[in-house]
PDB file of C-alpha atoms in Angstrom:
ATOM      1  CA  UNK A1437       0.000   0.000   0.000  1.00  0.00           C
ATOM      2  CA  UNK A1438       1.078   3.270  -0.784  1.00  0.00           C
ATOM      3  CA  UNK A1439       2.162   5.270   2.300  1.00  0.00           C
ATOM      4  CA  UNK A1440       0.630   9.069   3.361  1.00  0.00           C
ATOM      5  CA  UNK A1441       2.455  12.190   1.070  1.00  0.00           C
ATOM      6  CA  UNK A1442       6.230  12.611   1.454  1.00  0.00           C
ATOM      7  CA  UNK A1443       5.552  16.685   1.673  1.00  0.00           C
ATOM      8  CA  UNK A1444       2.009  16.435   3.186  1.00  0.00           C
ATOM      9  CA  UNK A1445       1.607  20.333   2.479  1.00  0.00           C
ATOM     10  CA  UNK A1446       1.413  19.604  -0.911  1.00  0.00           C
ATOM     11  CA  UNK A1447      -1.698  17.276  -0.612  1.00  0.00           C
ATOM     12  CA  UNK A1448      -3.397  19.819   2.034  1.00  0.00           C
ATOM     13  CA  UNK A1449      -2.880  22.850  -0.436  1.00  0.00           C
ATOM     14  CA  UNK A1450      -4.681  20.638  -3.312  1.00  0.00           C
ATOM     15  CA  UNK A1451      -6.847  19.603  -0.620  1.00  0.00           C
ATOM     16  CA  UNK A1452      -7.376  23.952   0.234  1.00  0.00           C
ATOM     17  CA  UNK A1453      -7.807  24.588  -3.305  1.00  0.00           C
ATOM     18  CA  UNK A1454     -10.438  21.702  -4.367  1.00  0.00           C
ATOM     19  CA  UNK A1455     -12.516  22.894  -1.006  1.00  0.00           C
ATOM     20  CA  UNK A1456     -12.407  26.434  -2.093  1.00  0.00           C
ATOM     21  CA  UNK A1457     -13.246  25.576  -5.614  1.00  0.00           C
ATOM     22  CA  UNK A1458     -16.196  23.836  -4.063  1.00  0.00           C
ATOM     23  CA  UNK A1459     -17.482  26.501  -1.725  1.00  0.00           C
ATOM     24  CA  UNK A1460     -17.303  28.895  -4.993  1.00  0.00           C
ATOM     25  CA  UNK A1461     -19.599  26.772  -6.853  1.00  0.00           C
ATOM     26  CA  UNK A1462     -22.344  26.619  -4.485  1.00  0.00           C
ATOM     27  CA  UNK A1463     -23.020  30.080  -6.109  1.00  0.00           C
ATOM     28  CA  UNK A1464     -20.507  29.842  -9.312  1.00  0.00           C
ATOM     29  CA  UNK A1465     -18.797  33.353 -10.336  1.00  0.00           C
ATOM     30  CA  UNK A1466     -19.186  34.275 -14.095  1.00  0.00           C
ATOM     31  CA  UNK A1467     -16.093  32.270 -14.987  1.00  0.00           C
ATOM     32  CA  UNK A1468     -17.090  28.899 -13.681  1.00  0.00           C
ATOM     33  CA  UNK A1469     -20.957  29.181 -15.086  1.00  0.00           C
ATOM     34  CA  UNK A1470     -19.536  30.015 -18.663  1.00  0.00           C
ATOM     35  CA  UNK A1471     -17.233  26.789 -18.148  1.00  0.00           C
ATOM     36  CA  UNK A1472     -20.161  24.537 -16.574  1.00  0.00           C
ATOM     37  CA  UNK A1473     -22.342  26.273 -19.760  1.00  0.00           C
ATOM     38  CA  UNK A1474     -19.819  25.794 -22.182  1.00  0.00           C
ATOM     39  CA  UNK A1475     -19.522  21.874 -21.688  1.00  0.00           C
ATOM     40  CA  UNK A1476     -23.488  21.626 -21.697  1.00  0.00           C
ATOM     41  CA  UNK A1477     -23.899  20.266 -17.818  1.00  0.00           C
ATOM     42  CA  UNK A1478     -27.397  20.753 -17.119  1.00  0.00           C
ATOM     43  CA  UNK A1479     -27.689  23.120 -14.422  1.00  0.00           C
ATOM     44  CA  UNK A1480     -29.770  20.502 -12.354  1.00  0.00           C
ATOM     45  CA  UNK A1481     -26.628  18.566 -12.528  1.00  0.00           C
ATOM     46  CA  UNK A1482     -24.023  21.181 -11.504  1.00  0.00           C
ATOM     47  CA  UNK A1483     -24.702  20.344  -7.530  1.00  0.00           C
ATOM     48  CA  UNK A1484     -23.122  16.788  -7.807  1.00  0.00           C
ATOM     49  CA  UNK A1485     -19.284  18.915  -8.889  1.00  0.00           C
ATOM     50  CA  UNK A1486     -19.727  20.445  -5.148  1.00  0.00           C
ATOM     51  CA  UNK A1487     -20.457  16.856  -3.371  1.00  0.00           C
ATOM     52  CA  UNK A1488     -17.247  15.721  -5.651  1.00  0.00           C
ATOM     53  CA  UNK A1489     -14.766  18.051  -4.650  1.00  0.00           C
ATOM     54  CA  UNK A1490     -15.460  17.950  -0.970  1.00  0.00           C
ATOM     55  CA  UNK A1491     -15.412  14.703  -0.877  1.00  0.00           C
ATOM     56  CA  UNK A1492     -12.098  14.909  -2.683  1.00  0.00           C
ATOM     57  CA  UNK A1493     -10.976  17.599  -0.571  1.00  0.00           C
ATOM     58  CA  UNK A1494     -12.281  15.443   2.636  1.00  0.00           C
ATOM     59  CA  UNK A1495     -10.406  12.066   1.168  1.00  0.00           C
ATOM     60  CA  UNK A1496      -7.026  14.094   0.838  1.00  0.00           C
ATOM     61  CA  UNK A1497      -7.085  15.593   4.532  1.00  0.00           C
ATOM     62  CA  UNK A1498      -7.769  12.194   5.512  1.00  0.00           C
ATOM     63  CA  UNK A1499      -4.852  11.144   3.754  1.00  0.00           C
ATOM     64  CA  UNK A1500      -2.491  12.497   5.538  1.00  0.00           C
ATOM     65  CA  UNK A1501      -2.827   9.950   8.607  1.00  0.00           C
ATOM     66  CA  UNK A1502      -4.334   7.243   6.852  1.00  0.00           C
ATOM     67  CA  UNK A1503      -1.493   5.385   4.331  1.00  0.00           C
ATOM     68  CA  UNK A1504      -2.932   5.060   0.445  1.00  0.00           C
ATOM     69  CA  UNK A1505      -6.055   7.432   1.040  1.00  0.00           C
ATOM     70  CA  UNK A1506      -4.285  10.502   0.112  1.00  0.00           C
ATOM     71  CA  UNK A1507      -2.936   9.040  -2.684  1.00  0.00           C
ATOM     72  CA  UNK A1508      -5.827   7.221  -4.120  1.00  0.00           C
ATOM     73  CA  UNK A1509      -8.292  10.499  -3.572  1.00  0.00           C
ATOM     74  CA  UNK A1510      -5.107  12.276  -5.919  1.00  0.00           C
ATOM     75  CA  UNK A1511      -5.542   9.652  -8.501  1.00  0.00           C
ATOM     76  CA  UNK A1512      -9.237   9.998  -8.668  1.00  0.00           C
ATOM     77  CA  UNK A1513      -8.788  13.878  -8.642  1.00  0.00           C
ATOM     78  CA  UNK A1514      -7.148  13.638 -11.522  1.00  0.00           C
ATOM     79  CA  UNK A1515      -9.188  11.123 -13.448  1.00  0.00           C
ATOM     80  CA  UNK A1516     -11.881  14.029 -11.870  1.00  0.00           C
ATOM     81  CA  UNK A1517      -9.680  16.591 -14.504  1.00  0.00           C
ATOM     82  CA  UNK A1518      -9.292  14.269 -17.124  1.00  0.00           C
ATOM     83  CA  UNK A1519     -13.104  13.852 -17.708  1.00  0.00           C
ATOM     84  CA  UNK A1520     -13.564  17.498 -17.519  1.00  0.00           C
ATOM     85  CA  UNK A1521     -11.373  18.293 -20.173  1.00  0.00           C
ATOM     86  CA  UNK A1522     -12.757  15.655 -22.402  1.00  0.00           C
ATOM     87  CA  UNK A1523     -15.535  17.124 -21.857  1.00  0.00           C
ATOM     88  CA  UNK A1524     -14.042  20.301 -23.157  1.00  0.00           C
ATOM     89  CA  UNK A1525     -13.178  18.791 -26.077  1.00  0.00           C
ATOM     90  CA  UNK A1526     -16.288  16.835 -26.893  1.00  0.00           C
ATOM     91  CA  UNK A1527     -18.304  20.165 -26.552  1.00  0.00           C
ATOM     92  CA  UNK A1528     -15.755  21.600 -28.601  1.00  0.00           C
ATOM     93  CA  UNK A1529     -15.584  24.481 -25.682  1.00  0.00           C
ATOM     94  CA  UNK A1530     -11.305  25.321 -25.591  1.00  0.00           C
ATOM     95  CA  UNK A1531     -11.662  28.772 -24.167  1.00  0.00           C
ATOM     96  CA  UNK A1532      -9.595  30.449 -21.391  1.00  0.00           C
ATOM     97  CA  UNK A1533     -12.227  28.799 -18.924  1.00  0.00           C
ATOM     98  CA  UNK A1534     -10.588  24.893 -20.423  1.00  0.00           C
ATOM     99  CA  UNK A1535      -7.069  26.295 -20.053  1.00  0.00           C
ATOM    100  CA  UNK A1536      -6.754  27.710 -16.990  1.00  0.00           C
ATOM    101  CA  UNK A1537      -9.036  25.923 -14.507  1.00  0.00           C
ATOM    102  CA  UNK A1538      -9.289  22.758 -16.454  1.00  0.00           C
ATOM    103  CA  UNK A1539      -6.044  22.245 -17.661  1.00  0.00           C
ATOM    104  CA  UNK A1540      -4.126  23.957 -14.784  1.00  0.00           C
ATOM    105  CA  UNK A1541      -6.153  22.031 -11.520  1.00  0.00           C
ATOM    106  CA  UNK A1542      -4.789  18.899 -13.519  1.00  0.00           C
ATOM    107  CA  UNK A1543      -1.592  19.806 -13.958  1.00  0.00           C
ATOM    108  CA  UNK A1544      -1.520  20.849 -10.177  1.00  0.00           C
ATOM    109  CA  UNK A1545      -3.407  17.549  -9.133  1.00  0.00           C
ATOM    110  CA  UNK A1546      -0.529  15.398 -11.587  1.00  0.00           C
ATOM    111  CA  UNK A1547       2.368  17.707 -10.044  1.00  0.00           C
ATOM    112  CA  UNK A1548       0.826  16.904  -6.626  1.00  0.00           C
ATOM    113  CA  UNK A1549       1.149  13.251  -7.364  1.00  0.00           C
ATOM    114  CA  UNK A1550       4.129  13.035  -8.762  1.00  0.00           C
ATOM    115  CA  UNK A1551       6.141  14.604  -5.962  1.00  0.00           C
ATOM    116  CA  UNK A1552       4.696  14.016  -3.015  1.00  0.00           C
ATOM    117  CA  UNK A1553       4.832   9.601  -4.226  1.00  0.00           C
ATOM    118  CA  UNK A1554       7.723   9.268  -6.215  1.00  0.00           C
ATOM    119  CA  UNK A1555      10.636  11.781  -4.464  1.00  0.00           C
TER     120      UNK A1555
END
């Protein structure tokens, strides 16, 4: 089993950032509703990202006590990001929205994983 984050303030800063993303979409700013719009999620639907992400952010706190949580939570974050951008591209929707939330909180979520399992 994989053991809790070498630098554990990596995990709790993607942890801080996927819990803020969440609070922001209980009432999502212009940026995130032309992103949420632009891949065609219903809006009945958009409720479910916010139960995602704090569970995410809830499975990576957790994580750093419990050995493999942490870095199963990360793996699933980023399979999280990799639907979400191909959902980008299947709505055809490759705007600033796709490359800077999308594409960055993957990158961050990969980066995350990569040194906090394999340094």
């Amino acid at each position: 089993m994989t053991d809790t984050p070498h630098y554990w303030w990596l995990t709790a800063l993607l942890a801080l950032v996927l819990f803020g993303d969440a609070v922001m979409s209980l009432r999502p700013p212009g940026f995130i509703q032309r992103c949420l719009d632009g891949v065609r999620l219903p809006r009945d639907w958009w409720w479910i990202l916010v139960v995602i992400k704090l569970l995410a952010a809830v499975g990576l706190a957790v994580g750093l006590k419990y050995p493999g949580v942490a870095f199963t939570t990360n793996v699933a974050v980023i399979g999280y990001f990799m639907c979400a951008a191909y959902a980008h591209f299947r709505a055809r929707f490759l705007k600033q929205e796709f490359w800077l939330n999308c594409l960055g909180m993957l990158a961050f979520s990969v980066a995350v994983l990569i040194v906090c399992y394999t340094v």
